[in-house]
Amino acid sequence: MNDRQRDGMEYCLLVWSDWMRKDDRDLGVKSMSSQSEAEAALARQENAIAEATDAMMKSLVPRHQWAIKKKFGLAKVWGFPNSELPQSYADAVAALEPLLKKNVATRMQFP
């Protein structure tokens, strides 16, 4: 078990990557009555975080978008042969973090 505390960026990207992997056909299948109020609130919060992260990512240059998708297994190949993936990912995170710190849905993840 990993007891390390996740930082805000890591949390936002993990929530976003899980959201990206969801099958649209599963939306709404689980009835609200089978969820506790706390579970429903958490699901709404995570959905808002994922949507905000996705929107902020769209403002990044394509290489940075691709680096994040590749890092989280959402892209199969690295489409930028003149760039190194580790450095592109680091640059992408550096560009994305200030955007997420300002966004209403994600800023609470950054102390």
Short mmCIF file of C-alpha atoms in Angstrom, two decimals:
data_model
loop_
_atom_site.label_atom_id
_atom_site.label_comp_id
_atom_site.label_asym_id
_atom_site.label_seq_id
_atom_site.Cartn_x
_atom_site.Cartn_y
_atom_site.Cartn_z
CA MET A 1 0.00 0.00 0.00
CA ASN A 2 1.26 3.46 -0.88
CA ASP A 3 0.88 5.89 2.03
CA ARG A 4 2.34 8.82 0.10
CA GLN A 5 0.05 11.85 -0.11
CA ARG A 6 -0.90 12.75 -3.69
CA ASP A 7 -0.38 16.31 -4.79
CA GLY A 8 -3.11 18.34 -6.49
CA MET A 9 -1.73 17.88 -9.98
CA GLU A 10 -1.42 14.12 -9.60
CA TYR A 11 -4.95 13.88 -8.20
CA CYS A 12 -6.48 15.96 -11.01
CA LEU A 13 -4.69 13.92 -13.67
CA LEU A 14 -5.65 10.58 -12.09
CA VAL A 15 -9.31 11.63 -11.85
CA TRP A 16 -9.15 12.89 -15.44
CA SER A 17 -7.54 9.67 -16.74
CA ASP A 18 -10.18 7.52 -15.00
CA TRP A 19 -12.89 9.76 -16.46
CA MET A 20 -11.38 9.41 -19.94
CA ARG A 21 -11.51 5.62 -19.65
CA LYS A 22 -15.18 5.50 -18.66
CA ASP A 23 -17.50 3.88 -21.13
CA ASP A 24 -20.21 6.37 -22.08
CA ARG A 25 -22.71 3.53 -22.11
CA ASP A 26 -22.23 3.15 -18.34
CA LEU A 27 -23.38 6.70 -17.59
CA GLY A 28 -26.62 6.77 -15.69
CA VAL A 29 -26.87 3.01 -15.31
CA LYS A 30 -26.27 3.11 -11.58
CA SER A 31 -29.38 4.50 -9.99
CA MET A 32 -29.02 7.36 -7.58
CA SER A 33 -30.87 5.34 -4.93
CA SER A 34 -28.04 2.78 -4.85
CA GLN A 35 -25.49 5.52 -4.05
CA SER A 36 -25.17 7.19 -0.71
CA GLU A 37 -25.38 10.96 -0.69
CA ALA A 38 -21.64 11.15 0.05
CA GLU A 39 -20.79 8.84 -2.88
CA ALA A 40 -22.97 10.89 -5.22
CA ALA A 41 -21.35 14.13 -4.05
CA LEU A 42 -17.86 12.69 -4.55
CA ALA A 43 -18.82 11.46 -8.02
CA ARG A 44 -20.10 14.94 -8.96
CA GLN A 45 -16.95 16.57 -7.58
CA GLU A 46 -14.65 14.17 -9.46
CA ASN A 47 -16.64 14.66 -12.65
CA ALA A 48 -16.23 18.43 -12.33
CA ILE A 49 -12.48 18.02 -11.70
CA ALA A 50 -12.12 15.74 -14.73
CA GLU A 51 -14.08 18.08 -17.01
CA ALA A 52 -12.09 21.11 -15.85
CA THR A 53 -8.79 19.29 -16.28
CA ASP A 54 -9.82 18.22 -19.78
CA ALA A 55 -10.83 21.77 -20.70
CA MET A 56 -7.56 23.23 -19.38
CA MET A 57 -5.55 20.58 -21.23
CA LYS A 58 -7.14 21.65 -24.51
CA SER A 59 -5.36 25.00 -24.18
CA LEU A 60 -1.95 23.27 -24.12
CA VAL A 61 0.15 22.81 -27.24
CA PRO A 62 -0.46 19.44 -28.95
CA ARG A 63 2.90 17.99 -27.81
CA HIS A 64 1.97 18.64 -24.17
CA GLN A 65 -1.52 17.18 -24.59
CA TRP A 66 -0.03 14.11 -26.22
CA ALA A 67 2.62 13.72 -23.48
CA ILE A 68 -0.03 13.61 -20.75
CA LYS A 69 -2.18 11.17 -22.72
CA LYS A 70 0.85 8.95 -23.39
CA LYS A 71 1.93 9.06 -19.74
CA PHE A 72 -1.52 7.86 -18.65
CA GLY A 73 -1.85 5.19 -21.33
CA LEU A 74 -4.44 7.07 -23.36
CA ALA A 75 -2.18 7.29 -26.43
CA LYS A 76 -0.42 4.28 -27.87
CA VAL A 77 2.48 5.94 -29.65
CA TRP A 78 4.62 9.00 -29.09
CA GLY A 79 3.84 11.24 -32.06
CA PHE A 80 6.67 13.74 -31.64
CA PRO A 81 9.98 12.11 -32.64
CA ASN A 82 11.97 15.33 -32.15
CA SER A 83 10.90 15.61 -28.49
CA GLU A 84 11.62 13.44 -25.48
CA LEU A 85 8.52 12.17 -23.68
CA PRO A 86 9.83 12.72 -20.10
CA GLN A 87 10.76 16.33 -20.78
CA SER A 88 7.56 17.00 -22.71
CA TYR A 89 5.51 15.58 -19.83
CA ALA A 90 7.38 17.75 -17.30
CA ASP A 91 6.78 20.80 -19.50
CA ALA A 92 3.11 19.88 -19.86
CA VAL A 93 2.63 19.58 -16.10
CA ALA A 94 4.40 22.92 -15.60
CA ALA A 95 2.06 24.56 -18.12
CA LEU A 96 -1.10 22.88 -16.80
CA GLU A 97 -0.61 23.46 -13.07
CA PRO A 98 -1.16 27.24 -13.04
CA LEU A 99 -4.33 26.76 -15.10
CA LEU A 100 -5.70 24.20 -12.65
CA LYS A 101 -4.77 26.39 -9.67
CA LYS A 102 -7.01 29.14 -11.09
CA ASN A 103 -9.96 26.95 -12.11
CA VAL A 104 -12.98 26.95 -9.80
CA ALA A 105 -13.40 23.16 -9.96
CA THR A 106 -9.75 22.26 -9.34
CA ARG A 107 -8.17 25.03 -7.27
CA MET A 108 -9.12 23.41 -3.95
CA GLN A 109 -6.75 20.54 -4.78
CA PHE A 110 -3.78 22.90 -4.52
CA PRO A 111 -2.97 24.09 -0.98
#
